[in-house]
Amino acid sequence: MSDQIGASHILLMYDGSLRSTATRSQEEAQQKIAELKAEIDGGSDFADARQNSDCPSSAQGGDLGSFGRGMMVPEFEESAFALEVGATSDVVTTDFGYHLIKRTS
């Protein structure tokens, strides 16, 4: 398994999630991320969905660059490292909110 991987992500925060400025409820964020996942699973381009991300990385199209183990929160890291290059995760829940992760390298 690689020591470094690359990934992009979509993050939907909610009122009360870590470092959040979002005003949506947790339920609204959960519903929206499920809708985005369904769109991607239905053939929509991951890049098109990134316009919905609350993460500052959305300015770079959601690109997080390369990272190694121990650099991300455990739930995010576990999911990202388990993906094949080009694959998109199921919804991943962290203290920051709900993520969809696409492994890029």
Tab-separated table of C-alpha atoms in Angstrom, residues 46-94:
chain	number	residue	atom	x	y	z
A	46	PHE	CA	-17.440	14.466	-9.387
A	47	ALA	CA	-15.970	17.827	-10.426
A	48	ASP	CA	-19.465	19.224	-11.054
A	49	ALA	CA	-20.561	18.324	-7.532
A	50	ARG	CA	-17.588	20.053	-5.917
A	51	GLN	CA	-19.284	23.425	-6.328
A	52	ASN	CA	-21.397	22.346	-3.345
A	53	SER	CA	-18.438	21.806	-0.998
A	54	ASP	CA	-18.020	23.864	2.169
A	55	CYS	CA	-14.289	23.147	2.381
A	56	PRO	CA	-11.794	25.863	1.420
A	57	SER	CA	-10.297	23.230	-0.905
A	58	SER	CA	-13.321	23.788	-3.162
A	59	ALA	CA	-11.390	26.760	-4.604
A	60	GLN	CA	-8.986	24.123	-5.997
A	61	GLY	CA	-11.848	21.908	-7.150
A	62	GLY	CA	-11.774	19.958	-3.906
A	63	ASP	CA	-8.176	18.849	-4.490
A	64	LEU	CA	-6.407	18.036	-1.231
A	65	GLY	CA	-3.141	17.173	-2.962
A	66	SER	CA	-1.030	14.312	-1.667
A	67	PHE	CA	-1.054	13.211	1.949
A	68	GLY	CA	0.221	10.373	4.036
A	69	ARG	CA	-1.099	8.368	6.917
A	70	GLY	CA	-1.708	10.363	10.080
A	71	MET	CA	-2.365	13.627	8.210
A	72	MET	CA	-6.172	13.346	8.073
A	73	VAL	CA	-8.764	12.423	10.672
A	74	PRO	CA	-8.997	8.625	11.030
A	75	GLU	CA	-12.400	8.162	9.357
A	76	PHE	CA	-11.328	10.176	6.318
A	77	GLU	CA	-7.928	8.505	6.085
A	78	GLU	CA	-9.314	4.983	6.352
A	79	SER	CA	-11.796	5.585	3.556
A	80	ALA	CA	-9.370	7.428	1.270
A	81	PHE	CA	-6.615	4.823	1.552
A	82	ALA	CA	-9.115	1.992	0.924
A	83	LEU	CA	-10.220	3.432	-2.438
A	84	GLU	CA	-8.822	2.455	-5.811
A	85	VAL	CA	-7.510	5.361	-7.906
A	86	GLY	CA	-10.496	6.990	-9.627
A	87	ALA	CA	-13.056	5.545	-7.191
A	88	THR	CA	-15.460	7.584	-5.082
A	89	SER	CA	-16.280	6.724	-1.478
A	90	ASP	CA	-19.611	6.255	0.172
A	91	VAL	CA	-20.558	9.088	2.525
A	92	VAL	CA	-17.870	9.462	5.207
A	93	THR	CA	-18.846	11.099	8.499
A	94	THR	CA	-16.275	13.066	10.523
